[in-house]
Every structure is written in structure tokens, then in C-alpha cells.
mmCIF file of C-alpha atoms and ligand atoms in Angstrom:
data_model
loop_
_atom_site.group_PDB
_atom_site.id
_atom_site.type_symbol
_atom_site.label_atom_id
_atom_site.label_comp_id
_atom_site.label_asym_id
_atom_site.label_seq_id
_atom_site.Cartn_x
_atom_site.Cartn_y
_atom_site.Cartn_z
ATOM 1 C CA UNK A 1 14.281 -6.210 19.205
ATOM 2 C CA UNK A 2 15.827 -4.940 15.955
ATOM 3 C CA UNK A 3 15.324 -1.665 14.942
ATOM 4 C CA UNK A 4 16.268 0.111 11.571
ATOM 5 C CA UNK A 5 16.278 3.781 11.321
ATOM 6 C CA UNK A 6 17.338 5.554 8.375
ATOM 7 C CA UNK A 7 17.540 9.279 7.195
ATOM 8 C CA UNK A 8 18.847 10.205 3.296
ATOM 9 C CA UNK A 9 20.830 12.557 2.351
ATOM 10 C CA UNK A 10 18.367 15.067 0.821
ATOM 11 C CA UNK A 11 20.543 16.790 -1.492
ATOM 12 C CA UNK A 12 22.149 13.751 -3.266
ATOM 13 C CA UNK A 13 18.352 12.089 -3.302
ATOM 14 C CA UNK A 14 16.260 14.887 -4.664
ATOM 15 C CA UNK A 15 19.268 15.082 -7.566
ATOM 16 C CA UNK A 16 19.243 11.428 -8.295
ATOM 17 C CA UNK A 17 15.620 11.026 -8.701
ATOM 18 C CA UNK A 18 15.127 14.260 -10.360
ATOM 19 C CA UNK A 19 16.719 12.169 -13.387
ATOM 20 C CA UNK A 20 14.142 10.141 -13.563
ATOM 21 C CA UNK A 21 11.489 12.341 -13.090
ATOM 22 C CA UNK A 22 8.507 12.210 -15.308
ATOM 23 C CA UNK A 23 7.423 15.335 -16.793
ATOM 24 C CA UNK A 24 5.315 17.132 -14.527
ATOM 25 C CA UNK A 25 1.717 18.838 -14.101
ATOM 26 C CA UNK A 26 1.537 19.502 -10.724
ATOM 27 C CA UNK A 27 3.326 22.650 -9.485
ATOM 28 C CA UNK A 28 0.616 24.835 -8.471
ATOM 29 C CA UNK A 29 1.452 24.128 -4.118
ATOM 30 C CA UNK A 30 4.852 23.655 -2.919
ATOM 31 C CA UNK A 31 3.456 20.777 -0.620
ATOM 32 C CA UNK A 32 3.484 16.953 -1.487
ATOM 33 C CA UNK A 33 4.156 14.353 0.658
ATOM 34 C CA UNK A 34 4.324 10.386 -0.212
ATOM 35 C CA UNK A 35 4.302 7.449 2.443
ATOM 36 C CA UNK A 36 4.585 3.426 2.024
ATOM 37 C CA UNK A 37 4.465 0.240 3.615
ATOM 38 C CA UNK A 38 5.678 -2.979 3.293
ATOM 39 C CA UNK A 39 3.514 -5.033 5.376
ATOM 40 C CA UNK A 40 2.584 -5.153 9.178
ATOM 41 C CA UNK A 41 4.495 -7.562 11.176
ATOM 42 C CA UNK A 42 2.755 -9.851 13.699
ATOM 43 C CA UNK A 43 5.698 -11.972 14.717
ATOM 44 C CA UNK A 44 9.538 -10.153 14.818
ATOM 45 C CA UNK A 45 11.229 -10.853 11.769
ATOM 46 C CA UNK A 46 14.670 -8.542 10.293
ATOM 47 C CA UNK A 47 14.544 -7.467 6.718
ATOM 48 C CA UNK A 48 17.193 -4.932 5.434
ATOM 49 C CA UNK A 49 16.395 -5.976 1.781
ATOM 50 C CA UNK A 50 12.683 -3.964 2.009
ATOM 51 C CA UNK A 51 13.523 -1.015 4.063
ATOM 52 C CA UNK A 52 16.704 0.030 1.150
ATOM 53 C CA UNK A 53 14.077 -1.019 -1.507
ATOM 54 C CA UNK A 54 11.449 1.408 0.584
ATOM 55 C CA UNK A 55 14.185 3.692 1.376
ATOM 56 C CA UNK A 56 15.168 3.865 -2.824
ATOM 57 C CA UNK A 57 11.592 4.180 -3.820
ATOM 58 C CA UNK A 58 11.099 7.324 -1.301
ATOM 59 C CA UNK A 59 13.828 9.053 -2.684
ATOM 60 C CA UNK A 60 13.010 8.631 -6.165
ATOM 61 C CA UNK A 61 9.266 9.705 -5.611
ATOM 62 C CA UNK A 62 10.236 12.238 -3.637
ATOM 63 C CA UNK A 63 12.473 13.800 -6.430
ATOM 64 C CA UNK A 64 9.609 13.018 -8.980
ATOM 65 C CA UNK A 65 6.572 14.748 -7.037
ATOM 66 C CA UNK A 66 8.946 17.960 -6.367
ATOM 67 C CA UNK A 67 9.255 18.113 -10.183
ATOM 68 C CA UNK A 68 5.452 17.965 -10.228
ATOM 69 C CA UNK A 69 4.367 14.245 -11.069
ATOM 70 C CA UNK A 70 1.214 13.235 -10.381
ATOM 71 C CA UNK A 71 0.323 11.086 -7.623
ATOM 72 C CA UNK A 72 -1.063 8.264 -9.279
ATOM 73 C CA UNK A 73 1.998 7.648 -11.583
ATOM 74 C CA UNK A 74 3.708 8.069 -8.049
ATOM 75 C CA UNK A 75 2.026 5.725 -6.466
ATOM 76 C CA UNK A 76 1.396 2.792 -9.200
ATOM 77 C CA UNK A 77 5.157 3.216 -9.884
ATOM 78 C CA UNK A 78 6.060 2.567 -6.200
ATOM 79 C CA UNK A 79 3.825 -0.381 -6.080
ATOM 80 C CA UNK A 80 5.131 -1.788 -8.975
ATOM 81 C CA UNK A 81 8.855 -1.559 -8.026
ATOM 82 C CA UNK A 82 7.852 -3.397 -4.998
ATOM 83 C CA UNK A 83 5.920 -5.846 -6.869
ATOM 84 C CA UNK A 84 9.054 -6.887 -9.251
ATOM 85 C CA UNK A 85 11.291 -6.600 -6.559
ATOM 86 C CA UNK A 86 10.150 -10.697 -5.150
ATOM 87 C CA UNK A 87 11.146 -9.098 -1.327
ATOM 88 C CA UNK A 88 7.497 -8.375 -0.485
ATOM 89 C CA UNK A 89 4.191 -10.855 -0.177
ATOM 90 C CA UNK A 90 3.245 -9.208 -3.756
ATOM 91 C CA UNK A 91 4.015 -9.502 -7.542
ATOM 92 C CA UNK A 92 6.790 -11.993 -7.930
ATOM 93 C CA UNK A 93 7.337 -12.461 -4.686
ATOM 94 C CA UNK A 94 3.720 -13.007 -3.476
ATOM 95 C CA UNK A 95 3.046 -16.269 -1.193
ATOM 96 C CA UNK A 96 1.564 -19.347 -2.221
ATOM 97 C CA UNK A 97 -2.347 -20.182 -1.017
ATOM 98 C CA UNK A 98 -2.703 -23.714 0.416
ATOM 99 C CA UNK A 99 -2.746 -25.440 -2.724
ATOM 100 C CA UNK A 100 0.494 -23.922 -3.820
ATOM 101 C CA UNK A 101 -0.833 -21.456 -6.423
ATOM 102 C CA UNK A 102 -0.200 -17.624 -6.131
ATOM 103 C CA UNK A 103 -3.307 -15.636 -6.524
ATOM 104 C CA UNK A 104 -2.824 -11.880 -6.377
ATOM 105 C CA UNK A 105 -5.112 -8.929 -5.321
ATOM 106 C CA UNK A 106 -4.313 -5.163 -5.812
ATOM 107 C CA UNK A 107 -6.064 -1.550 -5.937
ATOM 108 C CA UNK A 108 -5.837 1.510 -6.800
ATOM 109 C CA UNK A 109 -7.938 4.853 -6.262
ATOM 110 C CA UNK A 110 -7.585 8.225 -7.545
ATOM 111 C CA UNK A 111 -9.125 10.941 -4.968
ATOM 112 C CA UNK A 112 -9.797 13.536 -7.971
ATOM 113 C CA UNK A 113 -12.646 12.406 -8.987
ATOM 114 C CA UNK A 114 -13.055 9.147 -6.337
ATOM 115 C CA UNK A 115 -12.010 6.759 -9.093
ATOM 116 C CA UNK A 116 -10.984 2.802 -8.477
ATOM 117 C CA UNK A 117 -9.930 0.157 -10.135
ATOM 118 C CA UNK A 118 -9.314 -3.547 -8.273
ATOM 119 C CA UNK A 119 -8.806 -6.906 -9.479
ATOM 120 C CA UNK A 120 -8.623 -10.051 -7.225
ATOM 121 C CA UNK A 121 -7.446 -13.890 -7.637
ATOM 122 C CA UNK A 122 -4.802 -12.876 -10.319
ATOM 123 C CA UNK A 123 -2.339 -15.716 -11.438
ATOM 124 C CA UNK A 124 -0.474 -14.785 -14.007
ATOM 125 C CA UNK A 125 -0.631 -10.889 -13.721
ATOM 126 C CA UNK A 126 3.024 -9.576 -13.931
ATOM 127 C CA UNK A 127 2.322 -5.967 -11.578
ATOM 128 C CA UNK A 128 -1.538 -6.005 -10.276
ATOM 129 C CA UNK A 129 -1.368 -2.667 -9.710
ATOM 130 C CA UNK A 130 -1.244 -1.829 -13.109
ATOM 131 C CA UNK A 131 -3.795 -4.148 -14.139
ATOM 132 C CA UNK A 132 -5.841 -2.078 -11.415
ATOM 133 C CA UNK A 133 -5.019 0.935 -13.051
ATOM 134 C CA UNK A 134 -6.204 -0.452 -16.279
ATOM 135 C CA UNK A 135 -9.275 -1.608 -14.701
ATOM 136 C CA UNK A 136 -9.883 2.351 -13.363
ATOM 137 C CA UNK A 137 -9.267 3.698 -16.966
ATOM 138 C CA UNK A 138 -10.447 1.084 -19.548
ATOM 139 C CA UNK A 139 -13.050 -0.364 -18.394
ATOM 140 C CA UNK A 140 -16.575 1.252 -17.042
ATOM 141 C CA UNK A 141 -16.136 -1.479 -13.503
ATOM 142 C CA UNK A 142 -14.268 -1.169 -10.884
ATOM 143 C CA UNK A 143 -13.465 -4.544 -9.664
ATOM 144 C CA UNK A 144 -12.456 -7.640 -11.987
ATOM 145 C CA UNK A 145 -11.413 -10.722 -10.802
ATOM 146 C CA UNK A 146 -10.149 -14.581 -11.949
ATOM 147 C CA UNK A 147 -9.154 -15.907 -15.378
ATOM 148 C CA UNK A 148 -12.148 -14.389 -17.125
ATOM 149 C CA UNK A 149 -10.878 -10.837 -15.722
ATOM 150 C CA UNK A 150 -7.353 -11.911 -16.295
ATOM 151 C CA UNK A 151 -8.320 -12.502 -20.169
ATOM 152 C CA UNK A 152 -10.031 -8.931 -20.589
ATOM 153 C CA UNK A 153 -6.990 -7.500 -18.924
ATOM 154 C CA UNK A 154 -4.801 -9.267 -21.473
ATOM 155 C CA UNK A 155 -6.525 -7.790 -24.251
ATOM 156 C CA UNK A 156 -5.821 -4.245 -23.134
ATOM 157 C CA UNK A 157 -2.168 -4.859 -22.898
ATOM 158 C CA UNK A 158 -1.591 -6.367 -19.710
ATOM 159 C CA UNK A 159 1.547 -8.286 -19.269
ATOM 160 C CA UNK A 160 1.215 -11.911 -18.159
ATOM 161 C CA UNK A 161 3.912 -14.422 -16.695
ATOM 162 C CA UNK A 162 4.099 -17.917 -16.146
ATOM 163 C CA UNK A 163 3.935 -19.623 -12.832
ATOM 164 C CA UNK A 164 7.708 -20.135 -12.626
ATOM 165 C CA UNK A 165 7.888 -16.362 -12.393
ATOM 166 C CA UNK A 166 7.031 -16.101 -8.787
ATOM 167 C CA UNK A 167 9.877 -16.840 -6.491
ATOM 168 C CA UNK A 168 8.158 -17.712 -3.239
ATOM 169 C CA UNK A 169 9.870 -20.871 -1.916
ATOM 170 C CA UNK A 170 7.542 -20.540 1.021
ATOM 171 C CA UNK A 171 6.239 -24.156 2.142
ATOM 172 C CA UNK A 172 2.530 -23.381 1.147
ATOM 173 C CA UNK A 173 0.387 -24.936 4.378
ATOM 174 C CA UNK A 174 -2.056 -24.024 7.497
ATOM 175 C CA UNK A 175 1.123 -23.362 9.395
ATOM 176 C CA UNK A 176 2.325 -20.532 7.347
ATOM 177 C CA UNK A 177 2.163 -17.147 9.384
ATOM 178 C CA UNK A 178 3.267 -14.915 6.744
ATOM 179 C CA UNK A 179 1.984 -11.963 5.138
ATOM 180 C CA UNK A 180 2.387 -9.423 4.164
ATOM 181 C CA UNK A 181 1.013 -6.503 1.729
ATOM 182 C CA UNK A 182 2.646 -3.566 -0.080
ATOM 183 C CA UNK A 183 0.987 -0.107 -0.156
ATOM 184 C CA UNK A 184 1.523 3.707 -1.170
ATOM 185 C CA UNK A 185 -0.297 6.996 -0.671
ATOM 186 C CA UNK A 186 0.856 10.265 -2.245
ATOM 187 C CA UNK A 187 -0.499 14.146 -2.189
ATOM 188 C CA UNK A 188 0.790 15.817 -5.339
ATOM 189 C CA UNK A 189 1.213 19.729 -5.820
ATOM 190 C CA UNK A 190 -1.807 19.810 -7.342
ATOM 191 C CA UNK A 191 -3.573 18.787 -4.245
ATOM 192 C CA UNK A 192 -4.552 15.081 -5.651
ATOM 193 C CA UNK A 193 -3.991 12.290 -3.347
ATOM 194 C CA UNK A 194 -4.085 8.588 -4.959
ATOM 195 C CA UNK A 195 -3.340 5.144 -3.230
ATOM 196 C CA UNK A 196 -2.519 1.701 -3.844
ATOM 197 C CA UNK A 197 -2.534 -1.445 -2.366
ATOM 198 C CA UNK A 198 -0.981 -4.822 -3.641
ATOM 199 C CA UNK A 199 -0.878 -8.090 -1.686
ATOM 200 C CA UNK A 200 -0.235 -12.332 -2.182
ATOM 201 C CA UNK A 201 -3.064 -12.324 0.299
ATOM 202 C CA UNK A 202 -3.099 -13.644 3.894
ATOM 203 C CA UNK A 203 -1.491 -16.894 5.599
ATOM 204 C CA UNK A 204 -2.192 -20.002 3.810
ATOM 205 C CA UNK A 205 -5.165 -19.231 2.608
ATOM 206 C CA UNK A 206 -7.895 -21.379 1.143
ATOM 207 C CA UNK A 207 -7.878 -20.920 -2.759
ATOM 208 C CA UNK A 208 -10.387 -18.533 -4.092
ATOM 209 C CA UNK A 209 -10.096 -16.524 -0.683
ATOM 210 C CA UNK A 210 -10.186 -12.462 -1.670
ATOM 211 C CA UNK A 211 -9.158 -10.156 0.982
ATOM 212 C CA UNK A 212 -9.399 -6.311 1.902
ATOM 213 C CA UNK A 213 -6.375 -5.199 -0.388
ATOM 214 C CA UNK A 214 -8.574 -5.216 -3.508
ATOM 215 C CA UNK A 215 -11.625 -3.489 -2.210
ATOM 216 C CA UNK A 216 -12.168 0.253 -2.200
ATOM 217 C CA UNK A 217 -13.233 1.143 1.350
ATOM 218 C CA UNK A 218 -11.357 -1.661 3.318
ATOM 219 C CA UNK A 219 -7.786 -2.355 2.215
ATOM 220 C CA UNK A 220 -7.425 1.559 -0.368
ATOM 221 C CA UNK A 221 -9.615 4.530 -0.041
ATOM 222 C CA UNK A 222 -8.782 7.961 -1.440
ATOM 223 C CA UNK A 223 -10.655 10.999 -1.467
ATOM 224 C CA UNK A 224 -8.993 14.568 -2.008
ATOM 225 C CA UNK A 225 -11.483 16.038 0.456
ATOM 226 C CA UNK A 226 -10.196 14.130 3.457
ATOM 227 C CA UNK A 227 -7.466 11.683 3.037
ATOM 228 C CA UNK A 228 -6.086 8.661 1.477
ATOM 229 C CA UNK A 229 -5.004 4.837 3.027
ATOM 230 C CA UNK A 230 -3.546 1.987 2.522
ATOM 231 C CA UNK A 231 -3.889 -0.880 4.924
ATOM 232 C CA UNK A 232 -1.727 -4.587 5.728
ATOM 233 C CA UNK A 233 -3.371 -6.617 8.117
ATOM 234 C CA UNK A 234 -5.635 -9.287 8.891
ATOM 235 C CA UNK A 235 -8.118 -8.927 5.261
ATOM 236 C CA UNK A 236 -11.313 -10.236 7.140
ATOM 237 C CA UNK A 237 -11.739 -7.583 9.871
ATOM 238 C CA UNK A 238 -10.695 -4.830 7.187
ATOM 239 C CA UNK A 239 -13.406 -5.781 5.030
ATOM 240 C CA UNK A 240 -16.348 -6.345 7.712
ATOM 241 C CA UNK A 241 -15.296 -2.830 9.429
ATOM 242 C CA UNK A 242 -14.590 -1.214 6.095
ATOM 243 C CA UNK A 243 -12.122 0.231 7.776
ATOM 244 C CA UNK A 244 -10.214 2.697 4.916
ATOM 245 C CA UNK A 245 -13.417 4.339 4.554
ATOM 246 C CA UNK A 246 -14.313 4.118 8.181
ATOM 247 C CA UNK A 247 -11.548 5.958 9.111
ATOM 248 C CA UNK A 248 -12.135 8.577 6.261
ATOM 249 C CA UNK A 249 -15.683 9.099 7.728
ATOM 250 C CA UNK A 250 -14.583 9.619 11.322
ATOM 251 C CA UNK A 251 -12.646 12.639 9.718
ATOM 252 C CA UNK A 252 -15.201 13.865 7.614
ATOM 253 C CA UNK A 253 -17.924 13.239 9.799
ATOM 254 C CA UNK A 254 -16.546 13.206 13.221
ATOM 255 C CA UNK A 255 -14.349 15.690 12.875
ATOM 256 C CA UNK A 256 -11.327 13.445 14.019
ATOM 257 C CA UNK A 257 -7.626 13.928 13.423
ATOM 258 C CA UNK A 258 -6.007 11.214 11.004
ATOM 259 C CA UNK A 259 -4.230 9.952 14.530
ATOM 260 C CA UNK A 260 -7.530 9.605 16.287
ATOM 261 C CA UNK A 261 -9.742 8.132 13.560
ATOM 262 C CA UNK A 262 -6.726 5.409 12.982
ATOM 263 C CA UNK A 263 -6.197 4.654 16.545
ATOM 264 C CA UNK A 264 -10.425 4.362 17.535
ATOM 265 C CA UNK A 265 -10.060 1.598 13.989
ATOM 266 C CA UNK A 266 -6.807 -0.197 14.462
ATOM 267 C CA UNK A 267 -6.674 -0.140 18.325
ATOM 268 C CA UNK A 268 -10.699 0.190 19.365
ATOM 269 C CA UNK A 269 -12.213 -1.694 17.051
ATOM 270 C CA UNK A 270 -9.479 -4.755 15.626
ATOM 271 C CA UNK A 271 -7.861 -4.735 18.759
ATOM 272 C CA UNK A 272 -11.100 -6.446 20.496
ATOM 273 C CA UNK A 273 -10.017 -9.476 18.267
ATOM 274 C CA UNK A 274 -7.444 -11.528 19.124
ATOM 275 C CA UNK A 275 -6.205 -11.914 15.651
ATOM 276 C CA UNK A 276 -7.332 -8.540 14.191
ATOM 277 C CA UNK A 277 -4.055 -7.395 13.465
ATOM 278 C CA UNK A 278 -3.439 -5.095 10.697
ATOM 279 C CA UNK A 279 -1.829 -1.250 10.124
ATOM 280 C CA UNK A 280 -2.568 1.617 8.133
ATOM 281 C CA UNK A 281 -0.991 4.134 6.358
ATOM 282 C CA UNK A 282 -2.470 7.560 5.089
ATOM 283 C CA UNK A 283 -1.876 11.294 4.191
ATOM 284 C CA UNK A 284 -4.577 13.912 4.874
ATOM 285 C CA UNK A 285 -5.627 16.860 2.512
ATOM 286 C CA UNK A 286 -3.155 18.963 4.306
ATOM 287 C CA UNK A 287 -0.259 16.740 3.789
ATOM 288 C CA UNK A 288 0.088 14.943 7.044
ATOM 289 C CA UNK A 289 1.345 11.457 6.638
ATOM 290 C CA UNK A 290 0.035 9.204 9.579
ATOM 291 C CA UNK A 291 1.014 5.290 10.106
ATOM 292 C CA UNK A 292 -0.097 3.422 12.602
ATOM 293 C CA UNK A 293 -0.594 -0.616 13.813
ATOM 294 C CA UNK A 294 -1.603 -2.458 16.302
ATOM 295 C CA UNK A 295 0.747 -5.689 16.163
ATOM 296 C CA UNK A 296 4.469 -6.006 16.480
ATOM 297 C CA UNK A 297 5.569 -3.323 13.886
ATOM 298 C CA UNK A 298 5.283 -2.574 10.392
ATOM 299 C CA UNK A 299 7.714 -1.719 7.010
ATOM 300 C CA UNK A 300 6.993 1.892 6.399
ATOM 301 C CA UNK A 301 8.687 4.724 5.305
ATOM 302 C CA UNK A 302 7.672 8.691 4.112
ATOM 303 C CA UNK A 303 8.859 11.657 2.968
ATOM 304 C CA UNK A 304 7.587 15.132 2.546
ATOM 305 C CA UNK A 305 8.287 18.529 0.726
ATOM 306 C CA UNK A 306 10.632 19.436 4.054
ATOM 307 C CA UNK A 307 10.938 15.923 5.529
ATOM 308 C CA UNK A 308 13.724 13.538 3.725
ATOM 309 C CA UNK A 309 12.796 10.070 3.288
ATOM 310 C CA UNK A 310 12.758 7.494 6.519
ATOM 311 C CA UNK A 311 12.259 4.062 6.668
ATOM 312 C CA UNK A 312 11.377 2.301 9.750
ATOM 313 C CA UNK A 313 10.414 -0.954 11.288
ATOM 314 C CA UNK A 314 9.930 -0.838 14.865
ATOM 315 C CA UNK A 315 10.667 1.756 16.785
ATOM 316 C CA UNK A 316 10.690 5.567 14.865
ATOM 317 C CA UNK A 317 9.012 8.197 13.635
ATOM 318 C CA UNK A 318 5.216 7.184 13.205
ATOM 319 C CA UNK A 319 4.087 10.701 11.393
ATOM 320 C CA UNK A 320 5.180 13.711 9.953
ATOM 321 C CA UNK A 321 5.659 17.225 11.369
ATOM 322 C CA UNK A 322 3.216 18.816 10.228
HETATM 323 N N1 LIG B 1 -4.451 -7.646 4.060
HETATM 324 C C1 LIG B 1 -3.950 -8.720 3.274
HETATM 325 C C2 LIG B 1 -5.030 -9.740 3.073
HETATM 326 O O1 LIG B 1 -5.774 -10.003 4.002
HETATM 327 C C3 LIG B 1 -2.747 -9.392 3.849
HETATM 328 C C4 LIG B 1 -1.733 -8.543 4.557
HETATM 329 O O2 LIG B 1 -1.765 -7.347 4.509
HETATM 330 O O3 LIG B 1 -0.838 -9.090 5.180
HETATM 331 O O4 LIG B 1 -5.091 -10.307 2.027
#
């Protein structure tokens, strides 16, 4: 089975993305940490193109949060690279549904303060993420979805493109099995942690189908007191176990390490279903980075204030240390 494992150099990567660094807030802990995923993977399938775009990204944030970004900008950023970069199932290169028509879901949530903004069945939206971002900050809703949402979102500066935009050459039809889903979670050194999830949606779906990736509590959850998540998988279970926020609770509640609480979720509960495949990814208050699935493997990658950036498929490093 393939297997990609990559470290950076850290001294050459915190340098090259200091440059781009934005101009930071956050400097008040030394600690940060930032993780991503590209999608879980339910049959075997090689991809070097995602892990150097993961592997880029990492570096980049990295350099950015040590400089004191915040971890929204960090994570809507990372999303939207991976949106324009047509290599994942999101943004330009989001699948087809059945009837050939891309229709794309996304989310964001800021744990300072438990802010969210989502918006579903998008088909002309350049970077959902963004529009969920504008969703979270001008408007007084969280969730807005189709043409009619699509129209207020183009009045507050949203950029739209035409169908020819989208590069996925994918034979829409019920035979598809691919999927997909991009994702990011960062702490900042302020102690904020912020996530984002962006997805094309799940195999050959019917049009008008929504799934988890849009909705706060089953595909993005972030809360400063516990943890944040992102989540790829199978939409349908994540949504009717909400699991982001089910695994949030188990911590807060239940008093369960991020490993635990994503292992009872992905492996107790999903794994009962034959097809309740799916992975999560998530950082805890402290700045442990977690990721976990219960399928063949999943895109993912992290990085830390002492960890360089790794990218993985398969095999490798599933969590920090710490
Ligand atoms: N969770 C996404 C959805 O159901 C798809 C995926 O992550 O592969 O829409």
C-alpha cells in the first residue's frame, strides 16, 4: 500500500512563510498548533499533488501563526488555497452531483465567542469558505443556502464563477465512489481555536442533497473551552450522530481525551455501519492535534510550535506530542 511520509525543513519553512505573514495579534502564549485534511479515503488511491499542496499550506501557516495570526485568517486561508487548487473534492475542483452540476457546501466556526457561518448547495461560489465567513460576520444567520443565499452573498462582495470554472472531469453517475472534503483547525497564541470545512459533497449525489460539512455540530465545531474539528466522511451518519459536537461533549462532559472521544465516534458508533466511513481531525485547548478514521486512510497533515509540518496518508504519525 503506498505510503507518503514527509518532514520540512523547519528553518527554511518558518523563513519562507514568515514573508507572507499577516500582521499579527496573537503573541500572548508561545503555543499554536494547526492541522488539515484532505479527505478520508475509503478505497486506496495515490495522490502526491495534495500532500505537497498540504505540505506548502502547513509551512506557510505555520510561519504565519508563530508571527501571531489569528486562527481564523489561518484557517479560511488554508481552505481557500485548497479550494483554488482543483486537486481536492472542493472549490474548483469539487465533483459533479448526478445531474452533472457542482453544488458546494462549506463552514466555518470561530471558538471565541462560538460563532458560525455555513452555506450549502453553492454553484457558482468561487471559495465557500469565504462566503461562510461572510455569512459569520455580515449577516445575523448562520446558515444560507441555494441561489437566493448565493444572491445575498453576491451583494456583500462575494466572488462568483461560471460553471466552466470547475475542472472536475469526473463521469457524474451512481457509480462514482469519490469524495472527498477539505478541512483545517488551528489554536492561535492567543488561545483561539477556529475551523473550517469545505466539500463538493458525497458520491453522486442526488441534486439538492446537503451534507455534514456545512453544519455546525456535525461536519465543524469549535469551542475554545474544549476543542475544535473538522470531519470527511460519509455526511449522513455525521449529521444524525452530530458527531463534531458529540465528540466535544464527551470531553467536556465525560471527561474523555480527544483520542478517546474520537475513537468511541468514528470507531463505536460509525463503525456499526457498514458504510459509515468518515475521519476527523481536531486540536484541543491545550494544543494537541488528534486525527483519526475509520476507513482506509486519510490526507492529513499538522504542525505545531515544536513539531515541523507532516503530511501523511496511510501509515504515520496520527497526533502530536504533546
Ligand atoms: N462529508 C462530505 C459529505 O458528506 C463528503 C466527504 O467528506 O467526503 O458531503
Amino acid at each position: 500500500m503506498y505510503r507518503h511520509f514527509c518532514l520540512a525543513a523547519p528553518v527554511f519553512a518558518l523563513a519562507t512563510a514568515a514573508a507572507h505573514a499577516q500582521t499579527g495579534q496573537c503573541t500572548q502564549s508561545p503555543h499554536f498548533a494547526v492541522v488539515v485534511h484532505g479527505g478520508e479515503i475509503s478505497q486506496p488511491v495515490r495522490d502526491n499533488g495534495r500532500l505537497a499542496i498540504m505540505q506548502a499550506a502547513l509551512v506557510r501557516a505555520r510561519g504565519e501563526l508563530a508571527a501571531g495570526a489569528s486562527s481564523l485568517d489561518v484557517v479560511e486561508e488554508i481552505v481557500r488555497t485548497f479550494e483554488d487548487s482543483g486537486n481536492f473534492n472542493t472549490g474548483k475542483g469539487a465533483i459533479a452531483d448526478r445531474a452533472g452540476i457542482v453544488e458546494t457546501d462549506a463552514a466555518i466556526m470561530d471558538g471565541n465567542g462560538l460563532r458560525a457561518g455555513g452555506v450549502a448547495s453553492m454553484t457558482a461560489v468561487k471559495n465557500p469558505i469565504h462566503a461562510a465567513r461572510l455569512v459569520m460576520e455580515k449577516s445575523p444567520h448562520v446558515l444560507m443556502v441555494g441561489d437566493r443565499g448565493q444572491t445575498w452573498l453576491q451583494s456583500v462582495g462575494v466572488d462568483l464563477v461560471p460553471p466552466s470554472y470547475f475542472n472536475n472531469t469526473r463521469k457524474p453517475g451512481a457509480n462514482n465512489v469519490e469524495h472527498g472534503t477539505v478541512g483545517a483547525v488551528a489554536l492561535d497564541r492567543c488561545g483561539h481555536i477556529a475551523a473550517g470545512t469545505s466539500t463538493g459533497g458525497y458520491d453522486a449525489k442526488i441534486p439538492g442533497r446537503v451534507g455534514d460539512s456545512p453544519l455546525v455540530g456535525d461536519g465543524v465545531y469549535a469551542n475554545d473551552a474544549v476543542a475544535g474539528f473538522s470531519a470527511t466522511g460519509h455526511g449522513e451518519y455525521f449529521i444524525r450522530f452530530n458527531i463534531a459536537k458529540d465528540v466535544a461533549d464527551r470531553m467536556l462532559y465525560g471527561h474523555q481525551t480527544m483520542h478517546d472521544a474520537m475513537q468511541a465516534d468514528l470507531k463505536g458508533l460509525l463503525g456499526r455501519f457498514k458504510d459509515g466511513d468518515g475521519a476527523l481531525i481536531g486540536i484541543d485547548r491545550n494544543g494537541h492535534v488528534e486525527t483519526m478514521w475509520n476507513s482506509v486512510g486519510l490526507f492529513r497533515g499538522f504542525a505545531t510550535d515544536t513539531e515541523p509540518p507532516l503530511v501523511a496518508e496511510y501509515e504515520g504519525p496520527t497526533a502530536s506530542n504533546p
